[in-house]
mmCIF file of C-alpha atoms in Angstrom:
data_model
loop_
_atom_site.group_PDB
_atom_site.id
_atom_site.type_symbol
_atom_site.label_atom_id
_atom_site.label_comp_id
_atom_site.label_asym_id
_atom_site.label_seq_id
_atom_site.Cartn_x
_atom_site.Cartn_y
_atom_site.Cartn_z
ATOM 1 C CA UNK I 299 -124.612 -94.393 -181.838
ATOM 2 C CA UNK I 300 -121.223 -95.796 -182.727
ATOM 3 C CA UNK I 301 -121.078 -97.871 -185.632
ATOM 4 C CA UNK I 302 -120.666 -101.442 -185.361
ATOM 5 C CA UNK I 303 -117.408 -101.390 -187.287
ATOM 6 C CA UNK I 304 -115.609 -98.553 -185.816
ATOM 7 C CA UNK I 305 -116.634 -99.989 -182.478
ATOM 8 C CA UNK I 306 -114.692 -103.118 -183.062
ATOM 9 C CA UNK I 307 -111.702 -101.598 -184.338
ATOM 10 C CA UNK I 308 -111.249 -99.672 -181.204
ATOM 11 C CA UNK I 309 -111.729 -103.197 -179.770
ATOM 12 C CA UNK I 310 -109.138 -104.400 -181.476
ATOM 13 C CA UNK I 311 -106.895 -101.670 -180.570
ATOM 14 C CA UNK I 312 -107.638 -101.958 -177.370
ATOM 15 C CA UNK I 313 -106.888 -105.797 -177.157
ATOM 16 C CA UNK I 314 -103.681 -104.833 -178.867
ATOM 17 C CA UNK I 315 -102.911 -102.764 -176.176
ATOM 18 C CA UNK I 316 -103.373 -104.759 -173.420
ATOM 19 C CA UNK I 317 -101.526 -107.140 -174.633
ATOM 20 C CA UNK I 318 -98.167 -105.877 -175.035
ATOM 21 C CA UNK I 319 -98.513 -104.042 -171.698
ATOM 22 C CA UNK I 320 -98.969 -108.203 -170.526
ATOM 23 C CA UNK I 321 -95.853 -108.993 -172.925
ATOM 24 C CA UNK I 322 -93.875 -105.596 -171.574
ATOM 25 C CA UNK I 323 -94.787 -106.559 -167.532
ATOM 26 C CA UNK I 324 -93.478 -110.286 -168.478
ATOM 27 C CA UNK I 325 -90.033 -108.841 -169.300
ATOM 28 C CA UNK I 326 -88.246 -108.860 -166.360
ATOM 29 C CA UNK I 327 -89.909 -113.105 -165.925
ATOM 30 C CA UNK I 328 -88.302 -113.309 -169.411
ATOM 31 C CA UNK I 329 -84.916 -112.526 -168.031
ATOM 32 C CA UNK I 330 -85.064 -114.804 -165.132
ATOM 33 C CA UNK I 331 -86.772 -117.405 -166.683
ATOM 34 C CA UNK I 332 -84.554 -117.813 -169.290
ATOM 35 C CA UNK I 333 -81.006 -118.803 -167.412
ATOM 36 C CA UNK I 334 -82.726 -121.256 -165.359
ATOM 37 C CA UNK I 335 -84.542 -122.802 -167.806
ATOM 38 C CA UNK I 336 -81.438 -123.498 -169.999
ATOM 39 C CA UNK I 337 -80.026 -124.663 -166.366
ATOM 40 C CA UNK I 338 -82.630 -127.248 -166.439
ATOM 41 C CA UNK I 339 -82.725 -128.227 -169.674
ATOM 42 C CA UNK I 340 -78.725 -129.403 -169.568
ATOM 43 C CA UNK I 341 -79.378 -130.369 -166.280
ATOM 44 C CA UNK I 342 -82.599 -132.979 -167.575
ATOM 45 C CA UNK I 343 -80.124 -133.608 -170.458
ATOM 46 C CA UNK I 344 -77.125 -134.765 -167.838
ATOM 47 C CA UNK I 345 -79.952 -136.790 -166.023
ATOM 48 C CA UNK I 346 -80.752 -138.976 -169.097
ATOM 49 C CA UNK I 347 -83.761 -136.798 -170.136
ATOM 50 C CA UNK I 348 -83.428 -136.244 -173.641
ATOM 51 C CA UNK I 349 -84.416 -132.611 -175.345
ATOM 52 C CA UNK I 350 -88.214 -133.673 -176.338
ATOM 53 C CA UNK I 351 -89.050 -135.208 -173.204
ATOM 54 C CA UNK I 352 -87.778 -132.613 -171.350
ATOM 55 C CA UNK I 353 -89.381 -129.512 -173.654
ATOM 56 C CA UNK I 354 -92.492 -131.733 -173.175
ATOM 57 C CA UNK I 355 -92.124 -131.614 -169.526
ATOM 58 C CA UNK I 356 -91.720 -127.877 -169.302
ATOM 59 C CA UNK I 357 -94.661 -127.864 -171.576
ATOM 60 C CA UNK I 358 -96.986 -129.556 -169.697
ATOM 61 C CA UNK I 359 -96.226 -129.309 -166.253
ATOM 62 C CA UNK I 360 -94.712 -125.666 -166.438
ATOM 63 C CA UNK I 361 -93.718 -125.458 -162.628
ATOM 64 C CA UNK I 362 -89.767 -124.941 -162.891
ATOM 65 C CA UNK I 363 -89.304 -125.482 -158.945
ATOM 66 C CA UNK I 364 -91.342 -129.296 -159.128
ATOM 67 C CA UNK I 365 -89.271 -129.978 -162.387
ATOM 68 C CA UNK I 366 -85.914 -129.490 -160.913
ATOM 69 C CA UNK I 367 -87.129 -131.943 -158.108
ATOM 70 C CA UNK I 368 -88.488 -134.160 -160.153
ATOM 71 C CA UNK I 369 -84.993 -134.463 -161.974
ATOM 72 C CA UNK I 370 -83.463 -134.638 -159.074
ATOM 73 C CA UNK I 371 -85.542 -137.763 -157.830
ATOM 74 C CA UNK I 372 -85.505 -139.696 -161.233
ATOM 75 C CA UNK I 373 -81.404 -139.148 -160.462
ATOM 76 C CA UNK I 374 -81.926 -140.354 -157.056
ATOM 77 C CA UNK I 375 -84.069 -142.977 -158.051
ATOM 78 C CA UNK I 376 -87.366 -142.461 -157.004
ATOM 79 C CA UNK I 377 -90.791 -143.780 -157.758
ATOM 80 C CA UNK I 378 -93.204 -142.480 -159.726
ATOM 81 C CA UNK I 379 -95.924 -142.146 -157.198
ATOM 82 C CA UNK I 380 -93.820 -140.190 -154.753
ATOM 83 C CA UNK I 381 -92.755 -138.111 -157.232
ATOM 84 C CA UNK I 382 -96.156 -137.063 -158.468
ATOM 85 C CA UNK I 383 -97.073 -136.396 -155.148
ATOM 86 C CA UNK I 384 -94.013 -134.068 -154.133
ATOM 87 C CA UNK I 385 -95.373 -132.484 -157.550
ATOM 88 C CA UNK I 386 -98.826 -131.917 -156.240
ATOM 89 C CA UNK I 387 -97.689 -130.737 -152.625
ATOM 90 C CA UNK I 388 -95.124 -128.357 -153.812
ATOM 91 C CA UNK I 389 -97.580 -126.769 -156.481
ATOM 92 C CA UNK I 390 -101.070 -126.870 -154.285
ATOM 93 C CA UNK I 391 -99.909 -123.273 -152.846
ATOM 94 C CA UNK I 392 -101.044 -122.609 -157.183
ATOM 95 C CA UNK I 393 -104.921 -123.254 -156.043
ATOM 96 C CA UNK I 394 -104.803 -120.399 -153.167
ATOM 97 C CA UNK I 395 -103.378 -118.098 -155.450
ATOM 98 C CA UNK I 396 -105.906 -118.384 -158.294
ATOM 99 C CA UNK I 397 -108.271 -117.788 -155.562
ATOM 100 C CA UNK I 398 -106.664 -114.699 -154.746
ATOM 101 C CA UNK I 399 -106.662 -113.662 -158.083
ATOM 102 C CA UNK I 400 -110.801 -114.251 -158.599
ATOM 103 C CA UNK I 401 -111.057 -111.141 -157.192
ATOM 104 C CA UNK I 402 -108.833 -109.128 -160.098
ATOM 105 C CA UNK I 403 -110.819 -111.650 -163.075
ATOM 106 C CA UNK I 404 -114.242 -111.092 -161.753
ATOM 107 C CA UNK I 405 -115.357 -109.618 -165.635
ATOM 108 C CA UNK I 406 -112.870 -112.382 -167.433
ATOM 109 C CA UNK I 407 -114.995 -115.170 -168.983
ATOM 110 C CA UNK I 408 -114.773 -118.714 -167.648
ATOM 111 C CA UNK I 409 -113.516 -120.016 -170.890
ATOM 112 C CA UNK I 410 -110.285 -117.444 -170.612
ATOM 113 C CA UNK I 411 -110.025 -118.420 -166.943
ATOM 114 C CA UNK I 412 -109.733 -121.390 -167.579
ATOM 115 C CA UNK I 413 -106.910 -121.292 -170.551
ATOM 116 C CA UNK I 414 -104.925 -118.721 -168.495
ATOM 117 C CA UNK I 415 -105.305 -120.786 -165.132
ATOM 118 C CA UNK I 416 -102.334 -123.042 -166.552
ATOM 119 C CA UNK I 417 -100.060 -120.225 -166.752
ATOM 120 C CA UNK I 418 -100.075 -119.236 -163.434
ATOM 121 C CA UNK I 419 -96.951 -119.351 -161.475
ATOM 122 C CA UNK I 420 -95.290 -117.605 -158.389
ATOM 123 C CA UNK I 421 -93.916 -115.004 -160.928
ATOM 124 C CA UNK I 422 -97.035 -114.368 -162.983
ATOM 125 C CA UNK I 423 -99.327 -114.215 -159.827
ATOM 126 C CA UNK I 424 -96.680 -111.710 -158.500
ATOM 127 C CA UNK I 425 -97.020 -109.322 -161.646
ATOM 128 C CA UNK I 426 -100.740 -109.708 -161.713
ATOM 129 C CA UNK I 427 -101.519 -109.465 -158.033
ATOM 130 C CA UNK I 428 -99.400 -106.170 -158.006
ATOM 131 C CA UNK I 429 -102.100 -104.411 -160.625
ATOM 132 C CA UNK I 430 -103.858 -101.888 -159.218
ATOM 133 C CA UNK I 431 -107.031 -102.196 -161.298
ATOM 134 C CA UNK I 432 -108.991 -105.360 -162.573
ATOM 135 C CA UNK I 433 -106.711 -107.647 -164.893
ATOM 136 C CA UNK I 434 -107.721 -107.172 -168.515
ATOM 137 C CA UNK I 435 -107.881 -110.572 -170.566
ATOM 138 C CA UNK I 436 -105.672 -109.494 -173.082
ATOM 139 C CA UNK I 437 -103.328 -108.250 -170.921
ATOM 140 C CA UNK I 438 -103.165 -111.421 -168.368
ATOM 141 C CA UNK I 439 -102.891 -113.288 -171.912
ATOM 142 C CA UNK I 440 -99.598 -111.180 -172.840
ATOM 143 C CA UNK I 441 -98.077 -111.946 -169.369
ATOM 144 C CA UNK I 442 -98.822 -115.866 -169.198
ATOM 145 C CA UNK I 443 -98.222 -116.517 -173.394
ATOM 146 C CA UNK I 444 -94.860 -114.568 -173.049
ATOM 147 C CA UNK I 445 -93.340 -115.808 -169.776
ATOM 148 C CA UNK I 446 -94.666 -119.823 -170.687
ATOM 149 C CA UNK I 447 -92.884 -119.431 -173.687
ATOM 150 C CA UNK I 448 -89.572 -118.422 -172.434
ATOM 151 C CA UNK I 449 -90.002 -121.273 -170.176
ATOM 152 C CA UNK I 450 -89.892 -123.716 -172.581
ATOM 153 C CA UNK I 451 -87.628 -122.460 -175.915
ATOM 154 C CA UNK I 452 -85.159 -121.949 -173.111
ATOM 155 C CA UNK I 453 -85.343 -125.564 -171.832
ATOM 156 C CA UNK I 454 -84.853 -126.584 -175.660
ATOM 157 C CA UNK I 455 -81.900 -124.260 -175.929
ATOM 158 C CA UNK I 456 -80.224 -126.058 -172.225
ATOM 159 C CA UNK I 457 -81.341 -129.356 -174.182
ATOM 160 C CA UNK I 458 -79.417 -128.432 -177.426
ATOM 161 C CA UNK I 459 -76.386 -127.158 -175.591
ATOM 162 C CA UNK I 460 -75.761 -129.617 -173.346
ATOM 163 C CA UNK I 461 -74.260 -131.567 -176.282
ATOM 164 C CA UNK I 462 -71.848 -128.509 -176.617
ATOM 165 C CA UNK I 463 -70.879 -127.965 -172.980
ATOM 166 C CA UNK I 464 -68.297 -129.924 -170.595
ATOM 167 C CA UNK I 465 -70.337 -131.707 -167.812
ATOM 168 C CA UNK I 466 -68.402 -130.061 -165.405
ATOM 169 C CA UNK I 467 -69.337 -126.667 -166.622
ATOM 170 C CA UNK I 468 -72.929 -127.980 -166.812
ATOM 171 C CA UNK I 469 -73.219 -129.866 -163.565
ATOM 172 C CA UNK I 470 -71.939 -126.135 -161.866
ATOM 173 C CA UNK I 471 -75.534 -125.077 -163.055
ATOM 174 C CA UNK I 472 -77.576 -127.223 -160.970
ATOM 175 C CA UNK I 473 -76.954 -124.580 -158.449
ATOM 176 C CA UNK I 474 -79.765 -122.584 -159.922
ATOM 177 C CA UNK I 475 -82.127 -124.463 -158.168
ATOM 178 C CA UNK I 476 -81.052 -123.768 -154.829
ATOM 179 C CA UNK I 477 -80.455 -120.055 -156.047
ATOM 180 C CA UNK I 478 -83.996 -120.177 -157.942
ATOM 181 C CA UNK I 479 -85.764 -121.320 -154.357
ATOM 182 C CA UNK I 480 -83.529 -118.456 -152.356
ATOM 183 C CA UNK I 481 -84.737 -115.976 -154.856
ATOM 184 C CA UNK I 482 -88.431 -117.191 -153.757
ATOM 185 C CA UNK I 483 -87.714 -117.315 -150.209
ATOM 186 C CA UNK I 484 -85.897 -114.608 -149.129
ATOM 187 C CA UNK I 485 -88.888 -111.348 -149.617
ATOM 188 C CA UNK I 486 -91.090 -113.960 -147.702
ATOM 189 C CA UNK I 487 -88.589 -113.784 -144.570
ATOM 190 C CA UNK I 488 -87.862 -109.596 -145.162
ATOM 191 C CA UNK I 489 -91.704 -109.596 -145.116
ATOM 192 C CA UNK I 490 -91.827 -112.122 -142.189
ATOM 193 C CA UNK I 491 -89.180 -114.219 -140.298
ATOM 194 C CA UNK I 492 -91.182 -116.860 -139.587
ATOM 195 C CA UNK I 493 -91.392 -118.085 -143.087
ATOM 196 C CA UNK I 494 -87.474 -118.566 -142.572
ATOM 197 C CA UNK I 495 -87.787 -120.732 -139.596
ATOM 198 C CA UNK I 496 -90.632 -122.660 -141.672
ATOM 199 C CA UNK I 497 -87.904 -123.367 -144.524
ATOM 200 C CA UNK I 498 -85.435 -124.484 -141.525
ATOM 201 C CA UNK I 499 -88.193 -126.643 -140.047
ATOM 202 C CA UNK I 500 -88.567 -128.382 -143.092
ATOM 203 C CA UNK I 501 -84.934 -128.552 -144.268
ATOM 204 C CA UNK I 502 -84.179 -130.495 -140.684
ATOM 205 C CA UNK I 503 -87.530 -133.069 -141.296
ATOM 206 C CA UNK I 504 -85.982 -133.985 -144.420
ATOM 207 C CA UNK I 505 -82.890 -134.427 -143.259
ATOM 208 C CA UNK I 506 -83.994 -136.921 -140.418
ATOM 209 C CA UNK I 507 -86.622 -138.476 -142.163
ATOM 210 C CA UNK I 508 -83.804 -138.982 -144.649
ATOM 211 C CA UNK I 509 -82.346 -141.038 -142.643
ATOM 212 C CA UNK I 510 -84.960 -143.637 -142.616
ATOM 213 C CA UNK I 511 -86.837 -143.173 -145.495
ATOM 214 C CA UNK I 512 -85.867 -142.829 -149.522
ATOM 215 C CA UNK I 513 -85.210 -139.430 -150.680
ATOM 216 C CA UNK I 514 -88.856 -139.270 -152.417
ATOM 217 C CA UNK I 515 -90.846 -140.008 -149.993
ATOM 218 C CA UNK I 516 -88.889 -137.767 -147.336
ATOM 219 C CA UNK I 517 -89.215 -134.567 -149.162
ATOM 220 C CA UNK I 518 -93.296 -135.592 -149.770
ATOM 221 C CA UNK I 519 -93.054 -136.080 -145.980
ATOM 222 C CA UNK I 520 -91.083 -133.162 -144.409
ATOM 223 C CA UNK I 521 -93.115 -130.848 -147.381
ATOM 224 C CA UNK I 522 -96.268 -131.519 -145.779
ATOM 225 C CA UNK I 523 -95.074 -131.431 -142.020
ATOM 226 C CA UNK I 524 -93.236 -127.659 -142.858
ATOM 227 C CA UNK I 525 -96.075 -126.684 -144.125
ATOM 228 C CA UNK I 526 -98.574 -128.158 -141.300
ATOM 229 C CA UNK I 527 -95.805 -126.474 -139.224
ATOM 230 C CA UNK I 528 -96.931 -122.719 -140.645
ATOM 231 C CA UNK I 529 -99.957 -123.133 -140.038
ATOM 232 C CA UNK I 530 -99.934 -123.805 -136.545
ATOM 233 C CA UNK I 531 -97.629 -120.942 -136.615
ATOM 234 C CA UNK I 532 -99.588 -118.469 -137.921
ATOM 235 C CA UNK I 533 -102.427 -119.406 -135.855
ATOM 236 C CA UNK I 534 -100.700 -119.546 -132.692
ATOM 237 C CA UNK I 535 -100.016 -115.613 -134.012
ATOM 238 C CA UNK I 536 -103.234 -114.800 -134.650
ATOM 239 C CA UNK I 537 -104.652 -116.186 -131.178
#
């Protein structure tokens, strides 16, 4: 019988393990967190935001894609209702992927399920779907700690410089959101083409609904009709 001390010593080491394999598979999020969340802390900064509100943002919603927008329709002057709800459309794809993950957490406990959950984003879910056996705790707790917190010293260190850099230099950077969305797109459409036309779809409802309606509530709109638009897609494949 193994002792109770040496048993949890090899626990230990084992934890220890796993968790800088999760902190060595976040690297490459680390790198492209980092630019973009420096982008968006000058760009917040440049949009009246100052540094804590925007580090608090990062902190607590965590969901760089809905933060850009949200920027982008406090510039444009939208409410605060449409913005939640662009929020909650563009992030509900989040619930179907921690469904697809139950399968890989089956042993975690509910409590660490639960404290992870929040770190889940298209970049985590990609590292941790792409495991070949069941997701240790420690390990998904290496991945999520390191990558959230790139996310957010690097919007304090776009906050900090923004006081440094020429607005011209810093308004060039909004272009990482439209580069941070192509990034996401584009091994959907290699993988499928249809997921291009979706993005088309949608680009073209916003731009008519646009026409008619404030910039908010057209992007809540033509969200929710692109997507509607997949899935009669995808069924129309299947039957």
């Amino acid at each position: 019988m193994i002792p109770i001390a040496e048993k949890t010593h090899a626990q230990t080491i084992t934890a220890r393990s796993e968790f800088t394999a999760g902190v060595l598979s976040a690297v490459p999020i680390m790198v492209g967190y980092l630019p973009i969340a420096v982008a968006f802390g000058m760009i917040a900064q440049q949009a009246g935001i100052p540094p804590l509100l925007s580090v608090c943002m990062s902190a607590l919603v965590y969901a760089g894609a809905s933060q850009f927008m949200a920027v982008n329709m406090l510039s444009a002057g939208a409410g605060t209702l449409e913005i939640v709800l662009a929020t909650f459309v563009l992030n509900f794809r989040h619930f179907v992927m921690g469904l697809s993950l139950m399968n890989k957490l089956k042993k975690m406990p509910a409590a660490w399920k639960m404290a992870v959950s929040s770190g889940i984003t298209d970049e985590t879910f990609a590292v941790a779907s792409l495991q070949k056996e069941t997701i240790g705790k420690w390990f998904l707790a290496g991945l999520v700690l390191t990558s959230y917190t790139t996310w957010v010293v690097g919007t304090l260190i776009g906050g900090l410089l923004s006081q440094f850099i020429p607005p011209s230099i810093s308004e060039s950077m909004s272009v990482a959101l439209y580069a941070m969305f192509i990034g996401l797109l584009i091994p959907a459409v290699r993988d499928n083409a249809k997921w291009g036309l979706i993005a088309l779809v949608s680009m073209g409802l916003n731009t008519v609904l646009g026409m008619f309606l404030s910039s908010g509530w057209s992007i809540v709109l033509s969200t929710v009709l692109g997507g509607m638009a997949g899935v009669w897609l995808r069924r129309r494949k299947k039957g």
